Short mmCIF file of C-alpha atoms and ligand atoms in Angstrom, two decimals:
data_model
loop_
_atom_site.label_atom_id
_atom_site.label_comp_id
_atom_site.label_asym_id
_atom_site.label_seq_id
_atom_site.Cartn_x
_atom_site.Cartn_y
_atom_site.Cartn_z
CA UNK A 1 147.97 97.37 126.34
CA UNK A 2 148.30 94.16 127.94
CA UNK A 3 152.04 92.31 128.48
CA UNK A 4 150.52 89.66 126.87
CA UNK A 5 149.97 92.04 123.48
CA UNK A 6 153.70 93.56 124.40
CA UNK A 7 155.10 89.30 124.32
CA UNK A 8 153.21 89.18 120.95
CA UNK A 9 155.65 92.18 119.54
CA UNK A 10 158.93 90.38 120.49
CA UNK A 11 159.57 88.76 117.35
CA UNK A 12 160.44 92.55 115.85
CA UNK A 13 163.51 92.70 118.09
CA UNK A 14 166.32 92.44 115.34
CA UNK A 15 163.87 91.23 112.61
CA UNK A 16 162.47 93.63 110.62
CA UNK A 17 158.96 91.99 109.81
CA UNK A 18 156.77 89.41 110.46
CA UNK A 19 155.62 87.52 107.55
CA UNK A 20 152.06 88.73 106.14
CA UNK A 21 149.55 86.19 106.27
CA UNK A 22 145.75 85.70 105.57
CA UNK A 23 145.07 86.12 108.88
CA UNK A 24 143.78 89.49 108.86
CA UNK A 25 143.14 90.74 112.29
CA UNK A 26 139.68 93.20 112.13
CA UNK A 27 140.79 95.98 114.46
CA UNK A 28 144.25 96.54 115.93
CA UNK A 29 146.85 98.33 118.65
CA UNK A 30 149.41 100.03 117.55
CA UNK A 31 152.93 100.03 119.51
CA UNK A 32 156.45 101.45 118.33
CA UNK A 33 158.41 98.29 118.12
CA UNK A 34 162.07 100.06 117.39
CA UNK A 35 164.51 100.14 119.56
CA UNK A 36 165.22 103.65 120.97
CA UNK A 37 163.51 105.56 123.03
CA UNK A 38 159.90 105.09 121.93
CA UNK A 39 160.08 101.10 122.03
CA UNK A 40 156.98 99.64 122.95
CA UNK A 41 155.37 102.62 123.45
CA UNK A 42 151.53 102.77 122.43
CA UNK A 43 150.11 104.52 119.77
CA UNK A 44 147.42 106.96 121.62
CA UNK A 45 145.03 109.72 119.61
CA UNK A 46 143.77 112.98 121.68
CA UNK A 47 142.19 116.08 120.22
CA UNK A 48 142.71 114.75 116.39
CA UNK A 49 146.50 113.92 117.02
CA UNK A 50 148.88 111.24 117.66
CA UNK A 51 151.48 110.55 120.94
CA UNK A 52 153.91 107.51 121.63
CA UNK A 53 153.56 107.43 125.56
CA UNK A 54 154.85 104.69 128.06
CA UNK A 55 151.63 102.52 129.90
CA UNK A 56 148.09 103.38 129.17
CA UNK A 57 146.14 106.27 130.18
CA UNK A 58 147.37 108.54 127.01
CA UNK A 59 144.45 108.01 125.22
CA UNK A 60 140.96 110.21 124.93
CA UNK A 61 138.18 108.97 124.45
CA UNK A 62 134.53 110.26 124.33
CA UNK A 63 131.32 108.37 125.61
CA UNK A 64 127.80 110.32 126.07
CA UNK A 65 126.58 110.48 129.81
CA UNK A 66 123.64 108.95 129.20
CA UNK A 67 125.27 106.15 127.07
CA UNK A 68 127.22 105.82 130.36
CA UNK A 69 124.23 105.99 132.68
CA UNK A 70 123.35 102.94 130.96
CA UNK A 71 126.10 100.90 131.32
CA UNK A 72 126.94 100.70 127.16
CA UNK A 73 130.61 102.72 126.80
CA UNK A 74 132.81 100.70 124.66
CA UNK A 75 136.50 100.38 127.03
CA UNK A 76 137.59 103.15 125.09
CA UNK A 77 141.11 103.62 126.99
CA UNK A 78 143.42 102.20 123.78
CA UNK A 79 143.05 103.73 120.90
CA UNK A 80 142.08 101.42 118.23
CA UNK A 81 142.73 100.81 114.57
CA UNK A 82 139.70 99.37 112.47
CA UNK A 83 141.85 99.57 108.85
CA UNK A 84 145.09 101.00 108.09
CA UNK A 85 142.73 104.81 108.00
CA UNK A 86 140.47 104.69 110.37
CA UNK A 87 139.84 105.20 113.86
CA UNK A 88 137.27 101.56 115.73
CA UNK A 89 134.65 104.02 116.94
CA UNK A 90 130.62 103.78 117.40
CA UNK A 91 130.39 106.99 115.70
CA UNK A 92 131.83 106.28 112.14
CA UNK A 93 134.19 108.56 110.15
CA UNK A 94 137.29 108.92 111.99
CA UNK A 95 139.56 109.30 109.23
CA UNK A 96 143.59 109.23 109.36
CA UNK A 97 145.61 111.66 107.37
CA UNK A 98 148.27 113.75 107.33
CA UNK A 99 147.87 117.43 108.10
CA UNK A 100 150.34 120.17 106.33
CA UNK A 101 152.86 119.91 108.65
CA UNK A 102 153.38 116.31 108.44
CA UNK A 103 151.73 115.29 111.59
CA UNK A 104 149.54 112.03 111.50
CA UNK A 105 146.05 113.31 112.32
CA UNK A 106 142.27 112.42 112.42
CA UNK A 107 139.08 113.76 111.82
CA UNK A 108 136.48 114.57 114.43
CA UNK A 109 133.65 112.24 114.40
CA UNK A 110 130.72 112.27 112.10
CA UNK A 111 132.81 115.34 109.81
CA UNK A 112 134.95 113.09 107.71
CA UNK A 113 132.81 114.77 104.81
CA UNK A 114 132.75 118.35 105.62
CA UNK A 115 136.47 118.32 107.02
CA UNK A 116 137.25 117.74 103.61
CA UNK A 117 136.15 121.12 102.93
CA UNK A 118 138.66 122.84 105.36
CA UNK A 119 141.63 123.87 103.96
CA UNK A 120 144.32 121.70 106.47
CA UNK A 121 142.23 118.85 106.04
CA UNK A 122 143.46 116.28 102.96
CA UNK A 123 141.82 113.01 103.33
CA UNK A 124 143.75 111.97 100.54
CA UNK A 125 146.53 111.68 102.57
CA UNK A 126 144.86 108.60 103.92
CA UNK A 127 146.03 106.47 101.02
CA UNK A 128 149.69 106.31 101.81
CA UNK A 129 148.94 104.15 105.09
CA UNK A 130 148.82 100.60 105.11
CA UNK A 131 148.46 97.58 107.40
CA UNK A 132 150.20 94.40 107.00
CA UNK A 133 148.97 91.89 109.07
CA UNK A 134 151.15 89.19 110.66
CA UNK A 135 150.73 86.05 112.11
CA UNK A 136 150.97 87.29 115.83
CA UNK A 137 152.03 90.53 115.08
CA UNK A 138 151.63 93.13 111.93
CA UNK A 139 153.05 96.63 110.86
CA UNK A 140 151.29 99.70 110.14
CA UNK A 141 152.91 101.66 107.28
CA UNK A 142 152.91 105.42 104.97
CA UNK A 143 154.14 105.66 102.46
CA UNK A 144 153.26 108.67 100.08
CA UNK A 145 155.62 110.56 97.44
CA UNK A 146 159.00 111.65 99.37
CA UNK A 147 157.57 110.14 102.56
CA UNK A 148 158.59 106.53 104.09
CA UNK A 149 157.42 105.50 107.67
CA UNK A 150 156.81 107.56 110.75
CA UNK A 151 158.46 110.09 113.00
CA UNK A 152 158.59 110.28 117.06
CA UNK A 153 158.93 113.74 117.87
CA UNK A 154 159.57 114.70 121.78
CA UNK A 155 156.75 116.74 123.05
CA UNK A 156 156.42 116.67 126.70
CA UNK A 157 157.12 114.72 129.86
CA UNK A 158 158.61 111.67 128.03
CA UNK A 159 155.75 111.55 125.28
CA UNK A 160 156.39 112.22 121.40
CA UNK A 161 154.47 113.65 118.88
CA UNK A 162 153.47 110.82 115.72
CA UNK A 163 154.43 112.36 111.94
CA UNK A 164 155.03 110.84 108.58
CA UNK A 165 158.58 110.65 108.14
CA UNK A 166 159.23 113.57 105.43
CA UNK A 167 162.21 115.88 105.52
CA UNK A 168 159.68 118.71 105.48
CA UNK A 169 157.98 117.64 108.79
CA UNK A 170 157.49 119.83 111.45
CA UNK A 171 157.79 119.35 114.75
CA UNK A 172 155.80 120.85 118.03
CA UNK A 173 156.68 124.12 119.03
CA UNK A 174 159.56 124.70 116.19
CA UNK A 175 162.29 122.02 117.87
CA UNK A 176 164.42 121.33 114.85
CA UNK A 177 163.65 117.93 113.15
CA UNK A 178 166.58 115.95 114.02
CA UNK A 179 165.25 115.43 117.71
CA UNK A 180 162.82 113.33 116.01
CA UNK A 181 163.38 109.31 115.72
CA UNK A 182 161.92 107.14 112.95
CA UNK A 183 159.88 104.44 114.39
CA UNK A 184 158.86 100.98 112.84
CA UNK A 185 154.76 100.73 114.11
CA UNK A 186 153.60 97.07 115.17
CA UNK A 187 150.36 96.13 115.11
CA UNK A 188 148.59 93.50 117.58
CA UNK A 189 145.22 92.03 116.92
CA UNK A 190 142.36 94.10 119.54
CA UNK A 191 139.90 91.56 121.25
CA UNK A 192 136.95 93.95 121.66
CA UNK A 193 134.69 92.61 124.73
CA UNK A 194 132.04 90.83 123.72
CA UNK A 195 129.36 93.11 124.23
CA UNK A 196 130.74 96.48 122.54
CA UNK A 197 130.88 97.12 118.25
CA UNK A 198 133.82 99.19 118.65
CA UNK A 199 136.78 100.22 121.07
CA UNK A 200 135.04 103.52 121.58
CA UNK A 201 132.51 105.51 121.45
CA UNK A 202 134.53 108.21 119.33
CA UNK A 203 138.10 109.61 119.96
C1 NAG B 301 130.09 95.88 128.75
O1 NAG B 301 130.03 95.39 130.09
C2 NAG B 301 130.84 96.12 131.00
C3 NAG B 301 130.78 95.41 132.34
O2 NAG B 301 129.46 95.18 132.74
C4 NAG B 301 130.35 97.57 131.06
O3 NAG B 301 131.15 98.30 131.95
C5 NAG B 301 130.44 98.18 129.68
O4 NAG B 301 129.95 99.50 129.69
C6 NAG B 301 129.65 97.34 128.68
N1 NAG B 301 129.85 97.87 127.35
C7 NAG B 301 128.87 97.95 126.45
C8 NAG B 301 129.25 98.51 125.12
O5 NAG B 301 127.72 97.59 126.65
#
């Protein structure tokens, strides 16, 4: 994430939202714009979950070798919002849910449809988020039945786990709850380069 991107989140300091406007953006970062200890932190996916981590570099990111013999890998070092649900990737069908213990999750690439088969997997889950775009900046929202917002759980070496804020969530490695902090989520608009369709190839 660029400073410029971090300058675009200062209005949330003390104000709790931007007002919505038309001005949709088509793919966006997502930061923790609280204060506490995840502020400004970016939103980063690995292995189908979610981490708060300080600077970039949290983020994988998959690109075929021979895509990258030929010079076509999307940037693929932020990890990038296309709706409130889904996951800007080449390969489609990187869905957004929540899993059973209340950690926000996503599906693996190109198995959207037969994760919905598995029992951990409920895609329905991907309702409660929301996006509300701002002018500079926007939020990124769940809500669901009994749920309201997000959790930062610690999991290692200063980085926290990403869960729906439920009183039944459970946290990595069986650390009680209340070391978890809710978290407001900004959102600021993604300028993909101008010769890639999507942030990455898949997550
Ligand atoms: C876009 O161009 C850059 C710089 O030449 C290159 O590294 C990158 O892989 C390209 N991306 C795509 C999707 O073609």
């Amino acid at each position: 994430m660029k400073p410029s991107s971090i300058l675009a989140l200062a209005p949330f300091l003390g104000v709790a939202c931007a007002q919505p406007t038309e001005n949709k953006p088509p793919r966006f970062d997502v930061v923790a714009v609280s204060e506490g200890p995840v502020q400004y932190y970016a939103l980063a996916q690995s292995s189908s979950f979610f981490y708060l981590g300080q600077g970039d570099g949290n983020t994988d990111s998959f690109c075929p070798p021979k895509i990258e013999k030929a010079g076509r890998c999307p940037p693929g070092k932020d990890t990038v919002l296309k709706d409130a649900h889904t996951l800007d990737t080449v390969v489609p069908g990187q869905i957004i849910y929540v899993d059973s213990n209340y950690a926000v999750r996503a599906t693996g690439p190109n198995s959207g449809a037969d994760d919905e088969d598995k029992d951990d997997i409920d895609v329905s889950t991907s309702d409660g988020f929301k996006h509300i775009p701002g002018d500079q900046s926007g939020q990124w929202d769940y809500q669901a039945d009994g749920v309201d917002g997000f959790l930062a759980c610690p999991y290692n070496n200063g980085i926290y786990q990403v869960y729906v804020n439920s009183a039944d969530a459970k946290p990595p490695r069986g650390q009680k709850l209340d070391t978890c902090v809710p978290f407001t989520a900004g959102t600021v608009e993604y300028k993909l380069p101008a010769n890639a369709t999507a942030a990455a190839w898949q997550y």
